Short mmCIF file of C-alpha atoms in Angstrom, two decimals:
data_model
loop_
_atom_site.label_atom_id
_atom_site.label_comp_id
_atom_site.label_asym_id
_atom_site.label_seq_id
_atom_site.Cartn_x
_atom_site.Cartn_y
_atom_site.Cartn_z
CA UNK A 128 12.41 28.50 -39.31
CA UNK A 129 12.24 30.31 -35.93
CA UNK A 130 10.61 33.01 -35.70
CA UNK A 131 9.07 35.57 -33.45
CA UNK A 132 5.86 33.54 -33.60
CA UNK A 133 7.36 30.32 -33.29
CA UNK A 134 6.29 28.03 -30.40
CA UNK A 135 8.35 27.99 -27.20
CA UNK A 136 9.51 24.95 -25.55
CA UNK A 137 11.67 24.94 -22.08
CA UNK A 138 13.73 21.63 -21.31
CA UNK A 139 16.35 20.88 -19.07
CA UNK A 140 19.74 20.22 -20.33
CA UNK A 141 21.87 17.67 -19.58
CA UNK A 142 25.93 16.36 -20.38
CA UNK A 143 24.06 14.35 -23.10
CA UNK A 144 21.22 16.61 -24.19
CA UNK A 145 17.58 16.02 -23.49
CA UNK A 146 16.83 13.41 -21.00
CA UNK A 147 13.96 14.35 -19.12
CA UNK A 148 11.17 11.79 -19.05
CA UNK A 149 8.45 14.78 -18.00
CA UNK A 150 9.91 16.88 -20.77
CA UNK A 151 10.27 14.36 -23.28
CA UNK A 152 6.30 13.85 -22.90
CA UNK A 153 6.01 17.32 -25.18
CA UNK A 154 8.80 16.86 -27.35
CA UNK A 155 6.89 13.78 -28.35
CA UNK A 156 3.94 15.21 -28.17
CA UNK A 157 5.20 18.40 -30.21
CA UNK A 158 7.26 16.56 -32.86
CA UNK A 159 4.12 14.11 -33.43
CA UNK A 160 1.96 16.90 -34.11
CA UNK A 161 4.42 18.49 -36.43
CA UNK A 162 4.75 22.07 -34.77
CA UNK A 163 7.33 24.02 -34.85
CA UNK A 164 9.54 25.22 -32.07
CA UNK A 165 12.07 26.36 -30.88
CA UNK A 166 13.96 24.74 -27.37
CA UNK A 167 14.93 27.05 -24.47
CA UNK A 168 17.44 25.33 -22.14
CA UNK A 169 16.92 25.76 -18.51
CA UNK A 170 19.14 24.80 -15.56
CA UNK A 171 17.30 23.62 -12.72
CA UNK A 172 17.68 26.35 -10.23
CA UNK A 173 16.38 29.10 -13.92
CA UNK A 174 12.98 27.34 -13.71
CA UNK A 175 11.44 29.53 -11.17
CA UNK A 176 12.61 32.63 -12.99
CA UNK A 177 12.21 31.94 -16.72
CA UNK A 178 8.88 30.44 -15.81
CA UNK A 179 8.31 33.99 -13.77
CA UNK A 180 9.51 36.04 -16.78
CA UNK A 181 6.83 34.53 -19.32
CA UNK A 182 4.26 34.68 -16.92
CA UNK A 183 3.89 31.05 -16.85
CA UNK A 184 1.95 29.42 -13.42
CA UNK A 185 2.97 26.65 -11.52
CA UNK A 186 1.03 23.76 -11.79
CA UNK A 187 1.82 22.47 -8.70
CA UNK A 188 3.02 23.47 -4.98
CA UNK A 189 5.59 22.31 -2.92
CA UNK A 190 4.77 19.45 0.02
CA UNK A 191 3.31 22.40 2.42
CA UNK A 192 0.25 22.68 -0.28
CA UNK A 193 0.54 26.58 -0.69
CA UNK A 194 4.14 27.63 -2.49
CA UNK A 195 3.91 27.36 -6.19
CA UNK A 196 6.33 24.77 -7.32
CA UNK A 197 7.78 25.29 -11.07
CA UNK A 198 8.23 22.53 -13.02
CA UNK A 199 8.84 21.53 -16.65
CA UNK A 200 8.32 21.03 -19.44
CA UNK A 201 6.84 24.33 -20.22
CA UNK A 202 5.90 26.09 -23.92
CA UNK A 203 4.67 29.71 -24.38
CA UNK A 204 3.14 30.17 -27.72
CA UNK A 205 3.72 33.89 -28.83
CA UNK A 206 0.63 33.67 -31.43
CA UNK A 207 -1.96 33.49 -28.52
CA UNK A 208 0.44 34.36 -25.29
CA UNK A 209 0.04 31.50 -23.51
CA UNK A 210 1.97 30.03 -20.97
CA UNK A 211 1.66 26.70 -19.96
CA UNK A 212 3.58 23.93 -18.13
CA UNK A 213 2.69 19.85 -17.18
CA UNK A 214 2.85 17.71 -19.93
CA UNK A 215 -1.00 16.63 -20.13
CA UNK A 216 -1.92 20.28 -20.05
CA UNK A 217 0.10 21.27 -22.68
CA UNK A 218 -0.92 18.26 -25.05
CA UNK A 219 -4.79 19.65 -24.70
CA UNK A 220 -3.53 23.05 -25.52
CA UNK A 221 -1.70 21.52 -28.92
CA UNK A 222 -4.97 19.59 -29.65
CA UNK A 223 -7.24 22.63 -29.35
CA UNK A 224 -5.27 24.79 -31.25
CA UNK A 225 -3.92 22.49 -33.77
CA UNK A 226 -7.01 20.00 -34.35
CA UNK A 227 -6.08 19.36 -37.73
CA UNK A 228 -2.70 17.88 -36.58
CA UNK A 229 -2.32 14.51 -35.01
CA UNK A 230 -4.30 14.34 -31.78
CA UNK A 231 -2.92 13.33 -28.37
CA UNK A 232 -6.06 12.77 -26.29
CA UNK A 233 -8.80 11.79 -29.09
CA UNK A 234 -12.37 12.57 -27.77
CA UNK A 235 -13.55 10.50 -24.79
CA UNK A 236 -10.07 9.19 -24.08
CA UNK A 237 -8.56 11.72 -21.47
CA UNK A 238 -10.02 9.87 -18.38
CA UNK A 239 -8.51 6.53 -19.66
CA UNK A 240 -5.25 8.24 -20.73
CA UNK A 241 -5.03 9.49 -17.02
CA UNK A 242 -5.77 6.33 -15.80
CA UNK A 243 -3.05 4.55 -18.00
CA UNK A 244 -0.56 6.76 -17.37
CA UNK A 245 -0.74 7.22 -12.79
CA UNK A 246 -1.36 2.80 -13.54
CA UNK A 247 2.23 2.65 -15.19
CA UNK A 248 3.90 4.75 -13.37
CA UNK A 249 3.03 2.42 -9.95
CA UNK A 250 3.93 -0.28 -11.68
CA UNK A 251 7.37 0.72 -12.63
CA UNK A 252 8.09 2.25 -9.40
CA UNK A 253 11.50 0.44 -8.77
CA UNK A 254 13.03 2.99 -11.85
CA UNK A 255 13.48 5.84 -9.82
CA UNK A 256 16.13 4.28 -7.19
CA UNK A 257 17.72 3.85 -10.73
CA UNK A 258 17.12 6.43 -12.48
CA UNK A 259 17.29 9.67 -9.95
CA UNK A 260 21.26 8.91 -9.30
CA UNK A 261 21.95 8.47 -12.85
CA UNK A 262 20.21 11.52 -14.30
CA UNK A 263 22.05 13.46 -11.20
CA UNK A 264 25.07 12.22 -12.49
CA UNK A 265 24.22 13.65 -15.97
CA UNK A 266 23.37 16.98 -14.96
CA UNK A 267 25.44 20.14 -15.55
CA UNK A 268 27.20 21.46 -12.81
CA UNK A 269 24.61 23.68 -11.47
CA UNK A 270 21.74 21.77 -11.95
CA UNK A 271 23.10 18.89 -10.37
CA UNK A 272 23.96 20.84 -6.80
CA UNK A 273 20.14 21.71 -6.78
CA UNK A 274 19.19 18.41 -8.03
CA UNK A 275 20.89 16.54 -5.66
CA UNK A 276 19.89 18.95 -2.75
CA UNK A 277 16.52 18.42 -3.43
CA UNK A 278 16.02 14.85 -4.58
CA UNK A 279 18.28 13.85 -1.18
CA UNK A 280 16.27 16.03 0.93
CA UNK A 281 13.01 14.45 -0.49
CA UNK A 282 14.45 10.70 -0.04
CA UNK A 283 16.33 11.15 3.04
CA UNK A 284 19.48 9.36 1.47
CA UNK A 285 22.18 10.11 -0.63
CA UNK A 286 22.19 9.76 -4.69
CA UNK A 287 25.12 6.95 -4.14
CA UNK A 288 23.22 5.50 -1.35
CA UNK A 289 19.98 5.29 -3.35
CA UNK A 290 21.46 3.59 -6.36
CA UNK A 291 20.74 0.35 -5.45
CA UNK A 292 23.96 -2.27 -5.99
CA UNK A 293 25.30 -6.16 -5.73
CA UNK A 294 22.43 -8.54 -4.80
CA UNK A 295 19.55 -5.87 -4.65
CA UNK A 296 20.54 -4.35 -7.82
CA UNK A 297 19.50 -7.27 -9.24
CA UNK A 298 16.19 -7.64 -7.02
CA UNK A 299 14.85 -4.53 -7.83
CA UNK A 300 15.90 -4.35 -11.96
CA UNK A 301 13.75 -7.82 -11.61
CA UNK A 302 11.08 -5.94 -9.95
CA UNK A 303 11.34 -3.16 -12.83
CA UNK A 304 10.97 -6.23 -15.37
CA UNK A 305 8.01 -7.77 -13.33
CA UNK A 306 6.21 -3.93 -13.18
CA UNK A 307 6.60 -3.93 -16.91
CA UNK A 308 5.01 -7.19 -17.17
CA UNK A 309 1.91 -6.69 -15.83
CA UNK A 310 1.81 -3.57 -18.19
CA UNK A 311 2.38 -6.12 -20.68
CA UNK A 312 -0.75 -7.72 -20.26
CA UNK A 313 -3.12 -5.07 -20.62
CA UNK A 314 -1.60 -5.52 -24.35
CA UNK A 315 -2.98 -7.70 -27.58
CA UNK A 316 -0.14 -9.62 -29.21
CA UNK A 317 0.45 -7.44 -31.90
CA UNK A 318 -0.89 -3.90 -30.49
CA UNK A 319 2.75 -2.15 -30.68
CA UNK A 320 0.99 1.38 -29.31
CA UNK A 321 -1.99 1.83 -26.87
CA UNK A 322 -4.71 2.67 -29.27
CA UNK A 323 -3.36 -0.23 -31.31
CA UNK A 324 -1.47 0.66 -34.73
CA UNK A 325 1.79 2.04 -35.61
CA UNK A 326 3.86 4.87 -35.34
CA UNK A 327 1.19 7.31 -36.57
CA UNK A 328 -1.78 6.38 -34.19
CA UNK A 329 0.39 7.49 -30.85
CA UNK A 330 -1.67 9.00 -28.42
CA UNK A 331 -0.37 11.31 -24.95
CA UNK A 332 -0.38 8.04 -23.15
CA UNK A 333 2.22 6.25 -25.61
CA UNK A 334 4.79 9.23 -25.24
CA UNK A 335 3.98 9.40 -21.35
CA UNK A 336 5.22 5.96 -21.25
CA UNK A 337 8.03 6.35 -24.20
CA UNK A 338 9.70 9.46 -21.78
CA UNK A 339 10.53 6.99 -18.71
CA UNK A 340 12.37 4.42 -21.92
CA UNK A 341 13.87 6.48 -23.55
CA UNK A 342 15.07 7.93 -19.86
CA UNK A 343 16.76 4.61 -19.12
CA UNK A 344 18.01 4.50 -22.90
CA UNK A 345 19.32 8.16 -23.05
CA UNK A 346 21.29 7.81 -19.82
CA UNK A 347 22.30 4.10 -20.17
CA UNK A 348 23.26 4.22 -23.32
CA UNK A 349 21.90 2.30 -26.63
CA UNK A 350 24.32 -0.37 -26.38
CA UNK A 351 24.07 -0.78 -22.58
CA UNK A 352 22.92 -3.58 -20.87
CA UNK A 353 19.97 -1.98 -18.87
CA UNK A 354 18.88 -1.25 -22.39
CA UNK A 355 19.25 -4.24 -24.04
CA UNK A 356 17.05 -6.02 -21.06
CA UNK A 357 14.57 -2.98 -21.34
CA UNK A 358 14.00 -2.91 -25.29
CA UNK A 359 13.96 -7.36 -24.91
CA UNK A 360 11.71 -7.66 -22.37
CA UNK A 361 7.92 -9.14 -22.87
CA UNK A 362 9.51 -9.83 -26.21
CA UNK A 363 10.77 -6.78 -27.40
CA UNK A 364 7.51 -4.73 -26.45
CA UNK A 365 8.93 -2.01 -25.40
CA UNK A 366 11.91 -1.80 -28.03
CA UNK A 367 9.39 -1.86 -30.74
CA UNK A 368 7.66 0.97 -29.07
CA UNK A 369 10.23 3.21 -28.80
CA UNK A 370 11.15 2.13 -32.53
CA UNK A 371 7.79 2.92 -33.86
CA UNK A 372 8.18 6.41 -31.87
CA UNK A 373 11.37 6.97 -33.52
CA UNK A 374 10.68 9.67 -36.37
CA UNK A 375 9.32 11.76 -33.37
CA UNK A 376 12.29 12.39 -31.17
CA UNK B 25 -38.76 -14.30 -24.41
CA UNK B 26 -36.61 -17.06 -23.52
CA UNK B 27 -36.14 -19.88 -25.99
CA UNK B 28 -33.41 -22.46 -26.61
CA UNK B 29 -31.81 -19.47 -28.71
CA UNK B 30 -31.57 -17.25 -25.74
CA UNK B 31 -28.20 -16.13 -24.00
CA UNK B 32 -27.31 -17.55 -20.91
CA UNK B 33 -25.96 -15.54 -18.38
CA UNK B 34 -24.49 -17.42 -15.33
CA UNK B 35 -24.65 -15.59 -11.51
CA UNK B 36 -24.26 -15.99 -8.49
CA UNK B 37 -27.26 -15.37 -6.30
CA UNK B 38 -27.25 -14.19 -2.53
CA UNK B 39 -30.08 -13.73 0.14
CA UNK B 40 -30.54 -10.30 -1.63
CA UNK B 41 -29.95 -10.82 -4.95
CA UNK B 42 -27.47 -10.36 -7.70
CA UNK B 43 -24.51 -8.66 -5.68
CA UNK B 44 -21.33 -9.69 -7.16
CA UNK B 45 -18.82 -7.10 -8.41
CA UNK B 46 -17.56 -8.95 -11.14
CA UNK B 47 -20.98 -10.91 -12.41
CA UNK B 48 -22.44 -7.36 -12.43
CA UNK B 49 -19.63 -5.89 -15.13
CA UNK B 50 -21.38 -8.83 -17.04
CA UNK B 51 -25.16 -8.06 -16.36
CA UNK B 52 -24.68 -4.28 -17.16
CA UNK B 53 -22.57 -5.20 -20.49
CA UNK B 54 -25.51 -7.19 -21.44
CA UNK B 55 -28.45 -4.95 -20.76
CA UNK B 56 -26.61 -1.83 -21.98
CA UNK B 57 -25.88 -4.31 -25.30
CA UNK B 58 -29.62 -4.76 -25.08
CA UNK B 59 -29.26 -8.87 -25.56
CA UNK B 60 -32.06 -10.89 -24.22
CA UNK B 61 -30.79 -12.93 -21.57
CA UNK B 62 -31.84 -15.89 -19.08
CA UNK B 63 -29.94 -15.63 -15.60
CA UNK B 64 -28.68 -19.38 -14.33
CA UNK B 65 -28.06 -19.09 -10.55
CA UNK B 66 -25.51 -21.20 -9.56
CA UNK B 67 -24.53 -21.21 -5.82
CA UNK B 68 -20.33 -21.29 -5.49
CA UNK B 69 -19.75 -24.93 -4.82
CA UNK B 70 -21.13 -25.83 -8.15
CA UNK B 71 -19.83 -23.13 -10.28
CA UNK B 72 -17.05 -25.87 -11.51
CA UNK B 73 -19.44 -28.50 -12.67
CA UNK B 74 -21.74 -26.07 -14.13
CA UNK B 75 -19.57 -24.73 -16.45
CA UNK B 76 -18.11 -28.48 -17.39
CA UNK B 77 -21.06 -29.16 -18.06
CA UNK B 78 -21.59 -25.95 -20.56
CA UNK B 79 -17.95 -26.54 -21.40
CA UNK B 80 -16.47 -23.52 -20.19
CA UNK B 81 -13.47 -23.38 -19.76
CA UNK B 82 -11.79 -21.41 -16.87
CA UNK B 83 -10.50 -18.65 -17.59
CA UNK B 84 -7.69 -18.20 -14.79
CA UNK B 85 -5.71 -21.32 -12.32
CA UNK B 86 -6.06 -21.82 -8.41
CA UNK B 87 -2.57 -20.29 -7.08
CA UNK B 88 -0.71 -23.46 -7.97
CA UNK B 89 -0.57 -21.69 -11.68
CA UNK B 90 -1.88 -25.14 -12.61
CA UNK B 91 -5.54 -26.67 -11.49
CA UNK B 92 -7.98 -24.69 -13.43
CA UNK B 93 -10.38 -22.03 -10.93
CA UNK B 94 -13.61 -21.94 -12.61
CA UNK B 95 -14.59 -18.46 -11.80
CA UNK B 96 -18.37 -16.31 -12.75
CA UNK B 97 -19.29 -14.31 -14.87
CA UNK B 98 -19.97 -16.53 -17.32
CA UNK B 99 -22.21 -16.65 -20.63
CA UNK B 100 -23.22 -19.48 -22.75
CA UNK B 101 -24.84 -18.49 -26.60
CA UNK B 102 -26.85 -21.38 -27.98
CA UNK B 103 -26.51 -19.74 -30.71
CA UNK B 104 -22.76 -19.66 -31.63
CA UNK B 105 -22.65 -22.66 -29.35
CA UNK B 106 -20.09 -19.79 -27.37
CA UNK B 107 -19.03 -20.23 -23.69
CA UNK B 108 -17.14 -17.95 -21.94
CA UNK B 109 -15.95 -16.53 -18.67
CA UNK B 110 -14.19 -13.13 -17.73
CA UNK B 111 -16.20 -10.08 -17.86
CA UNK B 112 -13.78 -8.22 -20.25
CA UNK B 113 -13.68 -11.44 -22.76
CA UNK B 114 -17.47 -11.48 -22.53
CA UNK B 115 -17.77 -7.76 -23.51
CA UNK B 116 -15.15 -8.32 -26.23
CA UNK B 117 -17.39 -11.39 -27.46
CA UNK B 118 -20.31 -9.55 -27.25
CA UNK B 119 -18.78 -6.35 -29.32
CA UNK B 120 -17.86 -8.77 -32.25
CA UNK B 121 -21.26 -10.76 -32.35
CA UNK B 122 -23.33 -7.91 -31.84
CA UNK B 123 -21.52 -5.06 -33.30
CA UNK B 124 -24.91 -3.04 -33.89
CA UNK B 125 -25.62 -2.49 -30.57
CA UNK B 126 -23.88 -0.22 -27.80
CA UNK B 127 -20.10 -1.00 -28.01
CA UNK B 128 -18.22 -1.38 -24.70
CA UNK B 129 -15.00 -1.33 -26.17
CA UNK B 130 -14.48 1.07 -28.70
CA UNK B 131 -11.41 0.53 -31.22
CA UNK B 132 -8.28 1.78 -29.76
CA UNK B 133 -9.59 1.83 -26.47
CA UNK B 134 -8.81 -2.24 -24.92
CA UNK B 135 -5.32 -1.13 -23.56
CA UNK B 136 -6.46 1.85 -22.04
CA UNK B 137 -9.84 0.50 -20.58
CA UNK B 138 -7.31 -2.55 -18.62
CA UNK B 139 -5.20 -0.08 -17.82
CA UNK B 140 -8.11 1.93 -16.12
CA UNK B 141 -9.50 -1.12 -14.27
CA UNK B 142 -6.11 -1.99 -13.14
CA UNK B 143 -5.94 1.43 -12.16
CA UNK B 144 -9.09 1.79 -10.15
CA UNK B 145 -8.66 -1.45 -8.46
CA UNK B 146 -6.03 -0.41 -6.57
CA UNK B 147 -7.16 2.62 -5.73
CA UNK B 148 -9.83 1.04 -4.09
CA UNK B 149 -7.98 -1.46 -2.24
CA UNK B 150 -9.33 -0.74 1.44
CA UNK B 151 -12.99 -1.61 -0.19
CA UNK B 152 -11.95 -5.54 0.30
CA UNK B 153 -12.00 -5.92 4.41
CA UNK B 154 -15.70 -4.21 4.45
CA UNK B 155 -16.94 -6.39 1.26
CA UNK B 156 -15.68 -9.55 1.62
CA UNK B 157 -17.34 -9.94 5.60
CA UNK B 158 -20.54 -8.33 3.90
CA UNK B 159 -20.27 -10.64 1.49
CA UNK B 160 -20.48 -13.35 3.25
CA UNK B 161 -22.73 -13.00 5.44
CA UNK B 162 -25.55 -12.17 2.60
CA UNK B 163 -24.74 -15.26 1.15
CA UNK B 164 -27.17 -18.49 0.73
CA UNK B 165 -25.75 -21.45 3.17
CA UNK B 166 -23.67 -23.79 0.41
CA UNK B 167 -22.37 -20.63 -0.91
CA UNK B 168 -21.71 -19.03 2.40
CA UNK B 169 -19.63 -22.30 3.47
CA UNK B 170 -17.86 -22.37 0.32
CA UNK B 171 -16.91 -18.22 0.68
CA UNK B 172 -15.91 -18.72 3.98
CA UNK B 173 -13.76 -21.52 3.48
CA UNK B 174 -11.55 -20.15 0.56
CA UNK B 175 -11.39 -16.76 1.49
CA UNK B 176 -10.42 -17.46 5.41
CA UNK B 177 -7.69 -19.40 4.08
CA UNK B 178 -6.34 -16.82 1.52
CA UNK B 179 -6.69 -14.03 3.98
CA UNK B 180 -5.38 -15.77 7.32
CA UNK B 181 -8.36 -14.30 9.41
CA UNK B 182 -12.18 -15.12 9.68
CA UNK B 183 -14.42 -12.82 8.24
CA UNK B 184 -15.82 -11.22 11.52
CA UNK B 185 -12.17 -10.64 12.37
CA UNK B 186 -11.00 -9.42 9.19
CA UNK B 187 -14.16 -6.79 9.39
CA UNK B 188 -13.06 -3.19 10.51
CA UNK B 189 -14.69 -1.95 14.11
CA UNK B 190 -14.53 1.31 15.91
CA UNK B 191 -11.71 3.77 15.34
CA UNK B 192 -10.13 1.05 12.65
CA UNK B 193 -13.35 1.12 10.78
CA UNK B 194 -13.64 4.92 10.51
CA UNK B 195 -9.43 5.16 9.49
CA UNK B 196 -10.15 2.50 6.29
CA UNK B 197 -13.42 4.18 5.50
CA UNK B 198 -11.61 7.28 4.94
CA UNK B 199 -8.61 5.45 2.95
CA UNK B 200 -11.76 4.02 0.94
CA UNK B 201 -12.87 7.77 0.24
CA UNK B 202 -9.17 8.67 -0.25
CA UNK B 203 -8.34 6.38 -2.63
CA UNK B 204 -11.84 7.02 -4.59
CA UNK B 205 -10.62 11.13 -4.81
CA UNK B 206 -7.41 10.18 -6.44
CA UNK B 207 -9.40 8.41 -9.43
CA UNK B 208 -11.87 11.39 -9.24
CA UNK B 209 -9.20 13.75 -10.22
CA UNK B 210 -8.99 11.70 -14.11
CA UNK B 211 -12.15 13.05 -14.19
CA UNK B 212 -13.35 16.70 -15.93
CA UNK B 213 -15.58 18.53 -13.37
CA UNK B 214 -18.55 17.61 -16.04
CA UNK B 215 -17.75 14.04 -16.61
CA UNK B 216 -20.60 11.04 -15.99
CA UNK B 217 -18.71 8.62 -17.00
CA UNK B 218 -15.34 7.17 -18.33
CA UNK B 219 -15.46 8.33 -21.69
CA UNK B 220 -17.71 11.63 -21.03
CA UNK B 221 -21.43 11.75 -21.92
CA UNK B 222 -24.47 10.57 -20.36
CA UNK B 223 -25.67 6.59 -19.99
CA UNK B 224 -25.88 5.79 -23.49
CA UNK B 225 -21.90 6.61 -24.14
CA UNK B 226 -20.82 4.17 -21.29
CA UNK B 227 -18.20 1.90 -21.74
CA UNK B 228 -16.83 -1.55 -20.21
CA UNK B 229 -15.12 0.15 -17.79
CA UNK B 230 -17.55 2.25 -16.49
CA UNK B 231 -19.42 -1.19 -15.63
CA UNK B 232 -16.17 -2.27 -14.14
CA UNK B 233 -16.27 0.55 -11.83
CA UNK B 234 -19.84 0.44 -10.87
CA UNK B 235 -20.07 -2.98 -9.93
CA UNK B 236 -18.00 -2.07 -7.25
CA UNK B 237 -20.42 1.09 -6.16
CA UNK B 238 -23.19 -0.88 -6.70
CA UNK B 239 -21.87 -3.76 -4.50
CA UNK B 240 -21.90 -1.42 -1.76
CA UNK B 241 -24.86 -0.26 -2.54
CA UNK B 242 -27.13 -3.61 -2.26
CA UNK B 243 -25.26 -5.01 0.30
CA UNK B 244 -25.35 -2.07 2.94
CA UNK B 245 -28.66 -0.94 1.48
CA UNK B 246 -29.72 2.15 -0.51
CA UNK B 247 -30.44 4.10 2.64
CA UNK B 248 -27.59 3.28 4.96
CA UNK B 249 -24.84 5.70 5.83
CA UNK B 250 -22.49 3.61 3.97
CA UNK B 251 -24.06 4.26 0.59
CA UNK B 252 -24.99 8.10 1.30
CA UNK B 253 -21.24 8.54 2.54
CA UNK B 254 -19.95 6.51 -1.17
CA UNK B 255 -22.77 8.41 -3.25
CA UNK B 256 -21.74 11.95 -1.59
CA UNK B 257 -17.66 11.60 -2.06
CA UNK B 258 -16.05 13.61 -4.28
CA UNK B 259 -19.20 16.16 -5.21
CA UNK B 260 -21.21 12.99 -5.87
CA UNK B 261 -19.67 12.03 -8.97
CA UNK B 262 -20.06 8.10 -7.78
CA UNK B 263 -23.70 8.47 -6.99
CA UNK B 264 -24.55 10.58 -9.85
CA UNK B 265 -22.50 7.88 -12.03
CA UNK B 266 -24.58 5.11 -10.85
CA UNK B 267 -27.51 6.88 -11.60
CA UNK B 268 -26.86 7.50 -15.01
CA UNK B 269 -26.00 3.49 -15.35
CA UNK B 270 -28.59 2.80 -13.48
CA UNK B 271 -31.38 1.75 -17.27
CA UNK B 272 -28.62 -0.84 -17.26
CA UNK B 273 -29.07 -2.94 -14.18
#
């Protein structure tokens, strides 16, 4: 299958594979559009560099506004030798050049798509005191020195002192389950995706949500607890979601 | 025009006219629908019995979760023998009895619209301390009692009080303009409105949105500093919105 023309796509690897929820965004949003590609596997402190070496820009800068800050996910597409990287970029890239695959951000949606996707993400806030510990905990060897450098320098606490425990464990997973609710409501009964439908209708904004679930169920565990609460809650809304999103992981 | 067939559309008035936020997501639906309408004024203390009387039910409960808070917009059709309140329901009501006209919710697009609300709401958070005082003090004298009253109590501070001055004033002006440049950057650099296009494309939550601008608009006047500073933020994409909503109101 892969070629020298074959789609690029740079992830981060993990003890148990792909668990990024930024990344996962385009392996949804590549697997739903059925392109081919092939993955790259990058340690965290290889981003700047492999990102460098295919000519690839930052998206973003670091806090002081001016240093480029390298991120993924990332693809480079050898047929038209671009370089791209942030997960909302990279979906309007697939749909331009693939329109006659399934598109991500439909015409006259990419303002509300941006809108549902920053609205989610403050509502489910209380994840990351979760979730930034147990992905550092995941991480190879090398990644996890620079991950933990970095994410404890930004937070000003230790991964172990971040994971929240006892009594406020159970506050703030409430608070996750009470974020998730109000997301809830913005659904109809039987809408399993955000533009309504199944599997097939997903748009950018279904697989922007779908990475942070399928963060807490790749690192959990399937059978875990957190992801038994996670998939029940608001009756199983977000369990059928990731189901219906299942032929595209 | 009016006859016992025609819509009724149920406001609240003020010394200066229609003003509210929310009754104006209702007027714009309707005139961008292009569905005759007669406008019933109904001063706050008797938006309950009004809408008995109509048998409306509320949409929403006082902060008990129980006793039932009778809230406007509201519509009654004669001709369905249809009442209804919340400016979203309305527009979904109107959608599926007047499908031939504009649509304000386009299928596939409920979700995302809430979501975008939701989204803006919050954004615009500092927007409430300069509004509500303004508010009030436009209002008739039942209604003015009535505002008063209820939101002194929810807020724990009389309106003059609650009302930014001096170096306070200028610090939540700017988190005003702040918060209205992180929902400017959903938008492409050519975008109008929500869903792109020009007046004619708008959607429900485009009216959501400008009921907000155009609440600041009539109640500090079209040539106050106020309104210049709101129309000017972010390359003028508010001002230049409102304009091109502005065969609607």
């Amino acid at each position: 299958m892969s070629d020298k023309n074959t789609l690029i796509f740079f992830d981060i690897p993990s003890k148990i594979g792909a668990w990024s929820p930024n990344t996962w965004k385009t392996r949804y949003s590549l697997n739903h559009k059925g392109i081919p590609y092939k993955t790259i596997w990058v340690e965290y402190p290889d981003i700047e560099k492999t990102l460098k070496d295919y000519s690839i820009a930052a998206y973003t800068t670091q806090p002081d506004g001016r240093t480029p800050l390298y991120t993924l996910p990332a693809i480079y597409d050898p047929v038209t030798s671009t370089g791209l990287t942030e997960s909302f970029v990279i979906a309007k890239y697939l749909d331009e050049k693939y329109p006659d695959k399934p598109i991500l951000v439909p015409k006259g949606t990419e303002v509300l798509q941006k809108a549902h996707i920053n609205a989610t993400r403050a509502k489910i806030e209380p994840i990351w005191q979760f979730m930034l510990p147990k992905t550092n905990w995941n991480l190879n060897e090398r990644s996890e020195a620079y991950f933990r450098r970095t994410r404890e320098e930004m937070e000003g606490q230790t991964m172990e002192e971040m994971y929240p425990k006892g009594e406020k464990r159970k506050e703030e997973w409430k608070k996750l389950e009470e974020g998730l609710g109000q997301v809830d409501k913005w659904y109809g009964k039987e809408d399993v995706l955000v533009m309504g439908g199944e599997g097939n209708n997903a748009c950018f904004a279904d697989f922007a949500f779908a990475g942070y679930a399928i963060w807490i169920r790749i690192l959990f565990g399937k059978e875990s607890e957190e992801w038994k609460n996670v998939s029940g809650w608001q009756d199983g809304r977000w369990g059928k979601m990731i189901q219906a999103l299942e032929k595209y992981e």
